[in-house]
Coordinates of C-alpha atoms in Angstrom, one line a residue:
Chain A
X703 CA -75.2 82.6 -105.4
X704 CA -77.1 82.0 -102.4
X705 CA -79.9 85.2 -101.4
X706 CA -81.4 86.4 -98.4
X707 CA -85.1 86.6 -98.4
X708 CA -87.5 89.4 -97.8
X709 CA -87.8 88.5 -93.7
X710 CA -83.9 88.4 -93.6
X711 CA -82.9 91.6 -95.0
X712 CA -85.8 93.3 -93.0
X713 CA -84.1 91.4 -90.0
X714 CA -80.5 93.1 -90.9
X715 CA -81.7 96.1 -92.0
X716 CA -83.5 96.8 -88.8
X717 CA -80.0 95.1 -87.3
X718 CA -78.0 98.0 -88.3
X719 CA -79.6 100.2 -86.8
X720 CA -78.1 99.7 -83.2
X721 CA -74.7 100.1 -84.6
X722 CA -72.3 102.3 -85.8
X723 CA -70.4 100.2 -87.6
X724 CA -71.9 97.4 -90.6
X725 CA -68.8 94.9 -89.3
X726 CA -70.3 94.8 -85.8
X727 CA -73.7 93.2 -87.0
X728 CA -71.3 90.5 -88.4
X729 CA -72.8 88.3 -85.3
X730 CA -75.7 88.8 -85.8
X731 CA -76.4 88.9 -89.2
X732 CA -74.7 85.2 -89.1
X733 CA -77.6 84.1 -86.8
X734 CA -80.1 85.3 -89.2
X735 CA -77.7 83.4 -92.0
X736 CA -78.5 80.0 -90.1
X737 CA -81.7 80.9 -89.4
X738 CA -82.4 81.1 -92.8
X739 CA -80.2 78.3 -94.5
X740 CA -80.0 75.6 -91.1
X741 CA -75.7 76.1 -91.8
X742 CA -73.0 78.8 -92.8
X743 CA -71.8 77.3 -96.3
X744 CA -68.8 79.1 -97.6
X745 CA -71.4 80.8 -100.5
X746 CA -73.4 82.2 -97.7
X747 CA -70.3 83.4 -95.5
X748 CA -69.1 85.7 -99.1
X749 CA -72.7 87.0 -99.0
X750 CA -72.7 88.0 -95.9
X751 CA -69.0 89.6 -96.6
X752 CA -71.1 91.0 -99.4
X753 CA -74.1 92.6 -97.6
X754 CA -72.2 93.8 -94.9
X755 CA -69.8 95.4 -97.1
X756 CA -65.9 93.1 -95.2
X757 CA -64.2 90.5 -96.5
X758 CA -65.0 86.8 -97.4
X759 CA -61.9 86.4 -95.1
X760 CA -62.7 87.8 -92.6
X761 CA -66.5 85.9 -92.3
X762 CA -64.8 83.0 -92.7
X763 CA -62.0 83.8 -89.8
X764 CA -65.0 84.3 -87.5
X765 CA -67.7 81.9 -88.6
X766 CA -64.5 79.6 -87.9
X767 CA -63.9 80.9 -84.2
X768 CA -67.3 80.4 -82.6
X769 CA -68.6 77.1 -82.3
X770 CA -72.5 77.8 -82.8
X771 CA -72.1 78.9 -86.6
X772 CA -72.8 75.3 -87.9
X773 CA -70.6 74.5 -91.0
X774 CA -72.4 71.7 -92.0
X775 CA -76.2 70.9 -92.0
X776 CA -77.0 69.5 -88.7
X777 CA -79.7 67.2 -88.1
X778 CA -83.7 68.6 -87.6
X779 CA -83.3 67.2 -83.4
X780 CA -79.6 69.3 -82.7
X781 CA -78.6 67.3 -79.1
X782 CA -75.9 68.5 -77.0
X783 CA -74.0 67.0 -73.9
X784 CA -72.6 68.9 -71.7
X785 CA -69.6 67.3 -70.3
X786 CA -67.6 69.9 -68.6
X787 CA -66.8 69.1 -64.8
X788 CA -69.7 69.2 -62.7
X789 CA -71.9 67.3 -64.9
X790 CA -69.0 64.4 -64.8
X791 CA -69.3 64.4 -61.9
X792 CA -73.3 63.8 -61.6
X793 CA -72.8 60.9 -64.3
X794 CA -72.5 63.0 -67.9
X795 CA -70.4 60.5 -69.4
X796 CA -72.7 57.6 -69.3
X797 CA -75.6 60.1 -70.4
X798 CA -73.7 60.1 -73.9
X799 CA -73.1 56.4 -73.7
X800 CA -76.6 56.0 -73.6
X801 CA -77.4 58.5 -76.7
X802 CA -74.7 56.9 -78.5
X803 CA -76.3 53.6 -78.0
X804 CA -80.0 54.7 -78.6
X805 CA -79.0 56.3 -81.6
X806 CA -76.1 54.0 -82.9
X807 CA -74.2 57.1 -83.6
X808 CA -71.6 58.4 -82.1
X809 CA -70.6 62.1 -81.3
X810 CA -70.5 65.0 -83.2
X811 CA -71.9 62.2 -85.7
X812 CA -75.8 62.9 -86.9
X813 CA -78.1 59.6 -88.0
X814 CA -79.0 58.7 -91.7
X815 CA -82.1 59.5 -91.5
X816 CA -80.6 63.4 -90.5
X817 CA -83.6 63.3 -87.5
X818 CA -80.9 62.9 -85.1
X819 CA -77.2 65.1 -84.4
X820 CA -75.1 64.2 -81.2
X821 CA -72.8 67.0 -79.9
X822 CA -70.6 67.5 -76.9
X823 CA -70.7 70.8 -75.9
X824 CA -68.6 72.5 -72.4
X825 CA -70.6 74.3 -69.9
X826 CA -73.9 75.5 -70.4
X827 CA -74.2 77.4 -67.1
X828 CA -77.0 74.5 -65.8
X829 CA -74.9 73.1 -63.2
X830 CA -77.5 72.9 -61.1
X831 CA -79.1 70.6 -62.7
X832 CA -76.7 68.4 -63.8
X833 CA -76.4 66.2 -66.2
X834 CA -78.2 68.3 -68.2
X835 CA -78.3 68.3 -73.0
X836 CA -79.2 71.0 -75.3
X837 CA -82.1 70.3 -77.3
X838 CA -81.6 72.9 -80.4
X839 CA -83.1 75.6 -78.4
X840 CA -83.9 73.9 -75.1
X841 CA -83.0 73.2 -71.5
X842 CA -83.0 69.6 -70.9
X843 CA -81.9 68.8 -67.4
X844 CA -81.7 66.0 -64.2
X845 CA -81.0 63.6 -66.7
X846 CA -81.2 60.2 -66.1
X847 CA -81.4 56.6 -68.8
X848 CA -84.9 56.9 -68.6
X849 CA -85.6 60.1 -69.3
X850 CA -83.3 60.0 -72.2
X851 CA -85.7 57.4 -73.5
X852 CA -88.7 59.1 -73.3
X853 CA -86.9 62.3 -74.7
X854 CA -86.6 59.6 -78.0
X855 CA -89.4 58.4 -78.3
X856 CA -91.3 62.1 -78.2
X857 CA -89.2 62.8 -81.0
X858 CA -88.9 59.7 -83.1
Chain B
X1300 CA -81.6 90.2 -44.0
X1301 CA -82.7 92.0 -46.4
X1302 CA -82.1 89.7 -49.8
X1303 CA -80.5 92.4 -52.8
X1304 CA -80.6 89.9 -55.6
X1305 CA -82.9 87.0 -55.1
X1306 CA -86.3 89.3 -53.0
X1307 CA -88.0 88.7 -57.0
X1308 CA -87.0 84.5 -57.7
X1309 CA -90.0 82.9 -55.3
X1310 CA -92.5 85.8 -57.6
X1311 CA -94.4 84.2 -60.1
X1312 CA -93.6 86.5 -63.6
X1313 CA -91.6 88.6 -61.9
X1314 CA -90.2 88.7 -65.6
X1315 CA -92.8 90.9 -66.2
X1316 CA -92.7 94.9 -66.0
X1317 CA -95.9 94.9 -64.4
X1318 CA -95.4 92.7 -61.5
X1319 CA -91.7 93.9 -61.6
X1320 CA -92.7 97.4 -61.1
X1321 CA -95.8 96.3 -58.2
X1322 CA -92.4 94.6 -55.9
X1323 CA -90.5 98.1 -56.3
X1324 CA -89.4 97.8 -58.9
X1325 CA -87.9 100.9 -61.1
X1326 CA -88.7 103.0 -58.4
X1327 CA -84.8 104.2 -58.0
X1328 CA -84.4 105.5 -60.9
X1329 CA -86.6 108.2 -59.1
X1330 CA -83.6 109.0 -56.4
X1331 CA -81.2 108.8 -59.5
X1332 CA -82.3 111.5 -61.3
X1333 CA -82.3 113.8 -58.8
X1334 CA -78.5 113.2 -58.6
X1335 CA -75.8 113.5 -60.2
X1336 CA -73.4 111.4 -61.7
X1337 CA -71.0 111.9 -60.3
X1338 CA -72.8 111.9 -56.7
X1339 CA -73.8 108.3 -58.2
X1340 CA -70.4 107.0 -58.3
X1341 CA -69.2 107.6 -55.3
X1342 CA -72.2 106.7 -53.5
X1343 CA -71.4 103.2 -55.7
X1344 CA -68.0 103.8 -54.5
X1345 CA -68.8 103.7 -50.7
X1346 CA -71.0 100.8 -50.7
X1347 CA -68.0 98.8 -51.5
X1348 CA -69.2 96.9 -54.5
X1349 CA -66.9 95.3 -55.7
X1350 CA -67.1 93.5 -59.4
X1351 CA -69.5 90.1 -59.4
X1352 CA -67.5 88.7 -62.7
X1353 CA -64.7 86.7 -61.2
X1354 CA -62.0 89.9 -60.4
X1355 CA -63.7 91.9 -57.8
X1356 CA -63.0 95.4 -58.7
X1357 CA -64.0 98.0 -57.2
X1358 CA -67.3 99.1 -59.2
X1359 CA -67.2 102.3 -58.6
X1360 CA -63.8 103.1 -58.5
X1361 CA -63.9 101.2 -62.2
X1362 CA -66.9 103.4 -62.9
X1363 CA -64.4 106.7 -62.9
X1364 CA -62.3 105.8 -65.0
X1365 CA -64.8 107.3 -67.7
X1366 CA -63.5 110.1 -69.0
X1367 CA -65.0 113.5 -68.2
X1368 CA -64.0 115.9 -70.9
X1369 CA -67.5 114.1 -73.0
X1370 CA -65.2 114.4 -76.6
X1371 CA -66.0 111.0 -77.3
X1372 CA -69.1 108.7 -77.1
X1373 CA -69.3 106.3 -73.9
X1374 CA -70.3 102.6 -73.9
X1375 CA -72.2 100.1 -71.4
X1376 CA -71.2 96.5 -72.2
X1377 CA -73.3 94.6 -69.9
X1378 CA -71.4 91.0 -69.7
X1379 CA -73.3 88.3 -69.9
X1380 CA -71.7 85.7 -70.9
X1381 CA -71.8 83.0 -68.1
X1382 CA -69.7 80.2 -69.0
X1383 CA -67.4 79.7 -66.5
X1384 CA -67.8 76.1 -65.2
X1385 CA -70.2 75.6 -62.4
X1386 CA -71.4 79.5 -62.6
X1387 CA -75.2 79.7 -63.7
X1388 CA -76.2 82.5 -61.2
X1389 CA -76.6 85.6 -64.1
X1390 CA -78.9 83.0 -66.1
X1391 CA -81.2 83.0 -62.9
X1392 CA -81.2 86.8 -62.7
X1393 CA -82.3 86.8 -66.6
X1394 CA -84.7 84.4 -66.4
X1395 CA -85.9 85.4 -63.1
X1396 CA -85.3 89.0 -62.4
X1397 CA -84.4 90.4 -65.9
X1398 CA -85.7 94.2 -65.0
X1399 CA -83.3 94.8 -61.8
X1400 CA -80.7 94.1 -64.2
X1401 CA -82.4 96.6 -67.0
X1402 CA -82.6 99.4 -64.9
X1403 CA -79.8 98.5 -63.3
X1404 CA -78.3 98.9 -66.8
X1405 CA -79.7 102.5 -66.5
X1406 CA -78.3 103.2 -63.3
X1407 CA -74.8 102.6 -63.9
X1408 CA -75.2 104.9 -68.0
X1409 CA -76.8 107.2 -66.3
X1410 CA -73.0 107.8 -63.8
X1411 CA -70.5 107.5 -66.7
X1412 CA -72.7 109.3 -69.1
X1413 CA -73.8 106.3 -72.1
X1414 CA -76.4 106.6 -74.1
X1415 CA -75.8 103.4 -75.9
X1416 CA -75.5 99.8 -74.1
X1417 CA -75.4 96.9 -75.6
X1418 CA -76.3 93.3 -73.5
X1419 CA -73.8 90.8 -74.4
X1420 CA -75.6 87.4 -73.9
X1421 CA -74.0 83.4 -74.1
X1422 CA -74.8 82.6 -77.5
X1423 CA -76.8 79.0 -75.8
X1424 CA -79.0 80.9 -73.8
X1425 CA -82.3 80.6 -74.9
X1426 CA -84.0 81.3 -72.4
X1427 CA -82.7 83.9 -70.9
X1428 CA -82.0 85.8 -74.2
X1429 CA -85.8 85.7 -74.7
X1430 CA -86.5 87.1 -71.2
X1431 CA -83.9 89.8 -71.8
X1432 CA -85.0 90.9 -74.8
X1433 CA -89.1 90.7 -74.1
X1434 CA -87.7 93.0 -70.7
X1435 CA -86.2 95.3 -72.5
X1436 CA -88.7 95.9 -75.4
X1437 CA -91.1 96.5 -72.2
X1438 CA -89.2 99.3 -70.6
X1439 CA -89.0 100.6 -74.1
X1440 CA -92.6 100.6 -74.6
X1441 CA -92.9 102.5 -70.8
X1442 CA -90.8 105.3 -71.0
X1443 CA -87.6 103.5 -69.8
X1444 CA -85.5 103.2 -72.5
X1445 CA -85.3 105.4 -75.0
X1446 CA -84.9 109.7 -75.2
X1447 CA -85.3 111.0 -72.1
X1448 CA -86.2 108.4 -69.7
X1449 CA -88.8 109.8 -67.5
X1450 CA -88.8 113.4 -68.5
X1451 CA -85.3 113.3 -67.1
X1452 CA -83.7 114.9 -70.2
X1453 CA -81.4 111.7 -69.7
X1454 CA -81.7 108.9 -73.1
X1455 CA -80.5 106.0 -73.7
X1456 CA -80.4 103.5 -76.0
X1457 CA -80.3 99.1 -74.7
X1458 CA -79.8 96.5 -77.4
X1459 CA -79.7 92.5 -76.3
X1460 CA -76.5 90.8 -78.9
X1461 CA -76.3 88.0 -79.0
X1462 CA -72.6 86.0 -78.7
X1463 CA -72.3 82.3 -80.3
X1464 CA -70.2 80.0 -77.7
X1465 CA -66.8 81.2 -76.9
X1466 CA -65.8 80.8 -73.1
X1467 CA -63.0 83.8 -73.6
X1468 CA -65.7 86.5 -75.4
X1469 CA -66.1 86.7 -71.3
X1470 CA -63.3 88.3 -71.0
X1471 CA -63.9 92.1 -71.1
X1472 CA -61.9 93.1 -73.8
X1473 CA -62.5 89.5 -75.9
X1474 CA -66.4 90.7 -75.3
X1475 CA -65.3 94.0 -77.1
X1476 CA -63.5 92.6 -79.8
X1477 CA -66.4 90.0 -80.4
X1478 CA -69.1 93.2 -80.5
X1479 CA -67.0 94.2 -82.9
X1480 CA -67.5 91.6 -85.1
X1481 CA -65.0 90.1 -84.5
X1482 CA -63.0 87.0 -83.0
X1483 CA -63.1 87.1 -79.8
X1484 CA -59.1 88.3 -79.4
X1485 CA -58.8 89.7 -75.5
X1486 CA -56.5 92.4 -76.1
X1487 CA -53.3 93.9 -74.8
X1488 CA -53.9 96.1 -72.1
X1489 CA -53.8 99.3 -71.9
X1490 CA -54.9 101.3 -72.9
X1491 CA -57.9 99.8 -70.4
X1492 CA -61.1 99.8 -71.7
X1493 CA -62.5 103.2 -69.7
X1494 CA -60.3 105.0 -72.5
X1495 CA -60.2 103.8 -75.4
X1496 CA -63.3 100.6 -75.4
X1497 CA -65.3 99.4 -77.7
X1498 CA -65.7 101.3 -81.3
X1499 CA -62.3 103.1 -79.7
X1500 CA -64.5 104.6 -77.2
X1501 CA -64.3 104.9 -73.5
X1502 CA -66.6 101.5 -72.9
X1503 CA -67.4 100.0 -69.2
X1504 CA -68.0 96.2 -68.9
X1505 CA -70.3 94.8 -65.9
X1506 CA -71.1 91.8 -64.6
X1507 CA -75.2 90.6 -64.5
X1508 CA -75.1 90.5 -61.0
X1509 CA -72.9 93.5 -60.3
X1510 CA -75.6 95.8 -62.3
X1511 CA -78.7 94.0 -60.8
X1512 CA -77.4 94.6 -57.3
X1513 CA -77.8 99.0 -58.3
X1514 CA -81.3 98.6 -57.7
X1515 CA -80.6 98.5 -54.2
X1516 CA -78.6 100.9 -53.6
X1517 CA -80.0 103.5 -55.2
X1518 CA -82.5 102.8 -52.6
X1519 CA -81.4 101.9 -49.3
X1520 CA -78.0 104.1 -50.1
X1521 CA -74.7 102.6 -49.4
X1522 CA -74.2 102.6 -45.7
X1523 CA -77.1 100.3 -46.0
X1524 CA -75.4 98.3 -48.2
X1525 CA -72.0 98.3 -46.3
X1526 CA -73.5 97.1 -42.9
X1527 CA -74.2 93.2 -45.0
X1528 CA -71.5 91.3 -45.1
X1529 CA -67.7 92.2 -44.1
X1530 CA -65.6 94.9 -44.1
X1531 CA -63.9 94.6 -46.6
X1532 CA -66.1 92.1 -48.9
X1533 CA -69.6 94.6 -48.3
X1534 CA -73.0 92.9 -49.4
X1535 CA -74.8 90.1 -50.3
X1536 CA -73.4 87.6 -53.5
X1537 CA -74.9 84.8 -55.7
X1538 CA -73.8 81.7 -55.3
X1539 CA -74.6 79.0 -57.4
X1540 CA -73.6 75.5 -56.1
X1541 CA -73.3 71.9 -57.2
X1542 CA -71.9 67.9 -57.4
X1543 CA -73.4 66.0 -55.1
X1544 CA -75.2 68.2 -53.0
X1545 CA -79.1 67.4 -51.6
X1546 CA -80.0 71.3 -52.6
X1547 CA -77.7 71.9 -56.1
X1548 CA -78.9 75.8 -56.9
X1549 CA -77.9 79.4 -56.6
X1550 CA -78.8 81.0 -53.3
X1551 CA -77.9 84.4 -51.9
X1552 CA -75.8 84.8 -48.8
X1553 CA -74.2 87.9 -47.0
X1554 CA -70.1 87.8 -47.9
X1555 CA -68.3 86.5 -44.9
X1556 CA -70.5 83.2 -44.8
X1557 CA -68.4 80.2 -43.4
X1558 CA -68.7 77.9 -46.1
X1559 CA -69.5 74.7 -44.3
X1560 CA -71.8 76.6 -42.5
X1561 CA -73.5 77.7 -46.3
X1562 CA -73.0 74.3 -47.9
X1563 CA -75.0 72.9 -45.3
X1564 CA -77.6 75.5 -44.6
X1565 CA -78.1 76.3 -48.2
X1566 CA -77.0 73.0 -49.7
X1567 CA -78.5 71.0 -47.9
X1568 CA -75.9 68.9 -47.0
X1569 CA -74.4 66.2 -48.7
X1570 CA -76.3 63.4 -51.1
X1571 CA -76.4 59.8 -49.3
X1572 CA -73.1 57.9 -49.2
X1573 CA -71.2 61.0 -50.5
X1574 CA -68.4 62.2 -48.7
X1575 CA -66.9 65.7 -49.1
X1576 CA -63.4 65.6 -50.4
X1577 CA -62.8 69.2 -51.5
X1578 CA -64.8 72.2 -53.1
X1579 CA -63.9 74.7 -55.7
X1580 CA -64.8 78.2 -54.5
X1581 CA -65.0 80.1 -57.2
X1582 CA -66.0 78.7 -61.0
X1583 CA -63.5 76.3 -62.7
X1584 CA -60.3 78.7 -62.7
X1585 CA -60.1 79.0 -58.6
X1586 CA -57.7 76.8 -56.7
X1587 CA -58.9 74.1 -55.2
X1588 CA -60.2 73.0 -51.3
X1589 CA -59.8 70.5 -49.2
X1590 CA -62.2 69.0 -47.4
X1591 CA -59.7 70.6 -44.0
X1592 CA -60.7 74.1 -45.8
X1593 CA -63.0 73.8 -46.4
X1594 CA -63.8 73.7 -42.6
X1595 CA -61.9 76.7 -42.3
X1596 CA -62.8 79.5 -45.3
X1597 CA -65.6 82.2 -45.2
X1598 CA -67.0 82.9 -48.6
X1599 CA -65.3 86.3 -49.1
X1600 CA -62.6 87.9 -50.9
X1601 CA -60.3 87.7 -47.6
X1602 CA -61.0 84.7 -46.2
X1603 CA -60.4 83.1 -49.8
X1604 CA -57.6 84.4 -50.0
X1605 CA -56.1 83.9 -47.2
X1606 CA -56.9 79.8 -48.4
X1607 CA -55.0 80.4 -51.5
X1608 CA -58.2 80.2 -53.2
X1609 CA -60.3 83.4 -54.9
X1610 CA -64.5 83.9 -54.9
X1611 CA -64.4 84.4 -58.9
X1612 CA -68.0 84.0 -59.5
X1613 CA -69.0 82.3 -57.0
X1614 CA -69.1 78.6 -59.1
X1615 CA -69.2 76.0 -56.0
X1616 CA -68.0 73.0 -57.4
X1617 CA -68.5 70.4 -54.2
X1618 CA -66.0 67.5 -55.7
X1619 CA -67.4 63.8 -53.4
X1620 CA -64.3 61.6 -52.4
X1621 CA -65.3 58.5 -54.4
X1622 CA -64.0 60.8 -57.9
X1623 CA -61.3 60.7 -59.5
X1624 CA -59.4 64.3 -58.9
X1625 CA -56.9 62.8 -61.8
X1626 CA -59.9 62.5 -63.8
X1627 CA -61.5 65.9 -62.8
X1628 CA -58.2 67.8 -63.6
X1629 CA -57.9 66.6 -67.0
X1630 CA -62.1 67.2 -67.7
X1631 CA -60.3 71.0 -67.1
X1632 CA -57.4 70.7 -68.9
X1633 CA -59.6 69.7 -71.8
X1634 CA -62.0 72.8 -71.2
X1635 CA -59.1 75.2 -71.5
X1636 CA -57.3 73.9 -73.8
X1637 CA -60.2 73.9 -75.9
X1638 CA -61.4 77.1 -74.7
X1639 CA -58.3 78.9 -75.2
X1640 CA -58.7 81.4 -78.7
X1641 CA -54.9 81.2 -79.7
X1642 CA -53.5 84.2 -79.7
X1643 CA -50.7 83.3 -76.6
X1644 CA -48.0 80.5 -78.0
X1645 CA -48.1 80.0 -73.7
X1646 CA -51.8 79.7 -73.3
X1647 CA -52.6 77.7 -76.9
X1648 CA -49.8 74.9 -76.1
X1649 CA -49.6 75.5 -73.0
X1650 CA -53.4 74.7 -72.6
X1651 CA -53.0 71.2 -75.4
X1652 CA -50.2 70.4 -73.8
X1653 CA -51.7 70.1 -70.0
X1654 CA -54.4 68.3 -71.3
X1655 CA -52.7 65.9 -73.1
X1656 CA -50.5 64.7 -70.5
X1657 CA -53.1 64.7 -68.2
X1658 CA -55.6 62.6 -69.8
X1659 CA -52.6 60.4 -70.4
X1660 CA -52.1 60.0 -67.3
X1661 CA -55.7 59.2 -66.0
X1662 CA -55.8 56.7 -68.5
X1663 CA -52.5 54.6 -67.0
X1664 CA -50.8 55.6 -69.5
X1665 CA -48.2 58.7 -68.0
X1666 CA -44.5 58.4 -67.6
X1667 CA -42.4 59.3 -64.7
X1668 CA -41.9 63.1 -64.5
X1669 CA -45.2 63.8 -65.2
X1670 CA -46.6 66.0 -62.8
X1671 CA -43.6 67.7 -62.1
X1672 CA -44.2 68.6 -66.5
X1673 CA -47.4 69.6 -65.3
X1674 CA -46.4 71.9 -63.0
X1675 CA -43.9 73.6 -64.8
X1676 CA -46.0 74.1 -67.9
X1677 CA -48.3 76.3 -65.7
X1678 CA -45.8 78.2 -63.9
X1679 CA -44.5 78.9 -67.5
X1680 CA -48.1 79.2 -68.6
X1681 CA -48.8 81.8 -65.6
X1682 CA -48.5 85.1 -65.8
X1683 CA -47.0 85.5 -69.5
X1684 CA -50.1 85.7 -71.8
X1685 CA -52.5 88.4 -73.3
X1686 CA -55.5 87.5 -70.8
X1687 CA -56.0 84.8 -68.1
X1688 CA -57.2 82.0 -69.2
X1689 CA -53.7 79.6 -69.3
X1690 CA -53.9 81.3 -65.3
X1691 CA -57.4 79.7 -65.3
X1692 CA -55.9 76.2 -66.3
X1693 CA -52.4 76.7 -63.9
X1694 CA -54.5 78.0 -60.9
X1695 CA -56.2 75.0 -60.5
X1696 CA -53.9 72.7 -61.5
X1697 CA -50.7 73.7 -59.5
X1698 CA -53.0 73.1 -56.6
X1699 CA -54.9 70.1 -57.4
X1700 CA -51.2 68.8 -57.4
X1701 CA -50.4 69.5 -54.7
X1702 CA -53.1 69.0 -52.6
X1703 CA -53.9 65.3 -53.7
X1704 CA -50.8 64.3 -55.2
X1705 CA -50.9 60.7 -54.1
X1706 CA -53.7 59.9 -56.5
X1707 CA -52.1 61.8 -59.3
X1708 CA -48.9 59.4 -58.4
X1709 CA -51.3 56.2 -58.0
X1710 CA -52.2 56.2 -61.5
X1711 CA -48.2 55.9 -62.2
X1712 CA -48.0 53.0 -60.0
X1713 CA -50.7 50.8 -60.3
X1714 CA -50.0 52.6 -64.2
X1715 CA -54.5 53.0 -64.3
X1716 CA -56.8 54.8 -62.7
X1717 CA -57.9 53.0 -59.1
X1718 CA -61.7 54.2 -59.2
X1719 CA -62.1 52.4 -62.0

């Protein structure tokens, strides 16, 4: 069974200080788990449930409700293209098409070498700098096909 | 005009506490701790400040619903789950001036008697999360948070809680559920959070912008704040403008500013070759305005209502003449279907059904009667659910079809999108 590292255990201990119930720490503890394991497998859900004295079913329900907990491994570079109206008005569709062509994968897929995962996401509150994407934990804004080429070249 | 919210946006590194203090930051606390909490509530009530998250409810009045018996812990939650398409003002406040929010949190917590406050920030906000966490840590270090702030005897713990990707957690009871470690299912009201909210205790949920206004009100007084804006929509408001305009971005203007003036002066007009066709004035949930209405309406709650729309979150989305309205609405249909939490059948089925019909209509595969079918779905979704997510699609849907019906009909007759 999966185990939390000493660093994760310390973080969880600290997190629990801030809530009157253990269950309230579920979202932050899932973040710690995803940081350590890269994604949330059923084994990790069991571990989180045990750590917080809540049922695995509850943890499963929560993990599947939120889009940011990964239920399968993702590439080292996770590219998330915003497709909601303000970005769509500024050409998000062609940005996505360009990325699909360049990476040779479709939205929702990962390259065979595990380098890139390409996703679409809903509004990331960056509408004034559309079209945009989120690369791992960073926003890339005011995109053009040329900027995408430069970005991919730097990441390969 | 005094800038209430954006005065530090051009001050380099205003997110650092020493820089913020140099601009007069945390000065309002001196006055705060000479006042009784009930007087703070009265001052904010009298300022006319209305919640900036979208609903526009009087902030002071909302606070006054907290029971005064002191039997239970009181909680303050900061709604930093900014997810309404077209809205990106809170992100700017969190990135550029996070201490203004912390100062506002202290004021609100003191007013309602909260000793614990949480900032619920959306999971995708990376830089804003880093900035607000650092700001909170700095504020603790300087004694603005923790036990007995500035030797006042009033103590406050503030903690940043990161969401994980769900639009519905911006709804205040969805946010509370999420903070308790559950799916973000909105709760049936009553009981309202002020009576029974987080951990079954009295709770106030306030938007980032609302709280960020408070230091100014404390510093200059309610009357000076009221002097800005209109009689019923007081003060300034942040508007975030997107679409093919010259200068998209976040701007602070007095309430009551004519929309056409805002689009020209702040947004700089349309990009070359683009002609304005429509504007969604307050985030994607609000009824759309046509070009004629854009000429006539002002940026305040009452003027928007007179045109059948709403000020909402202040997310101004500009749609150009060459963009298909069916495509625009289909995009929103998909968004709301994706974000419906699934609790209530009229919303779960209604948004999904509308999204499917809109997608086929846009693809030129619509069937006779589809347009009226959409209107019928919208009517049946409205007011039939625990929260207003269903209405948030029904409202744009009804207004898009009412104001741009020929574009929808063209898709049926041509069996394709005329704009390709």
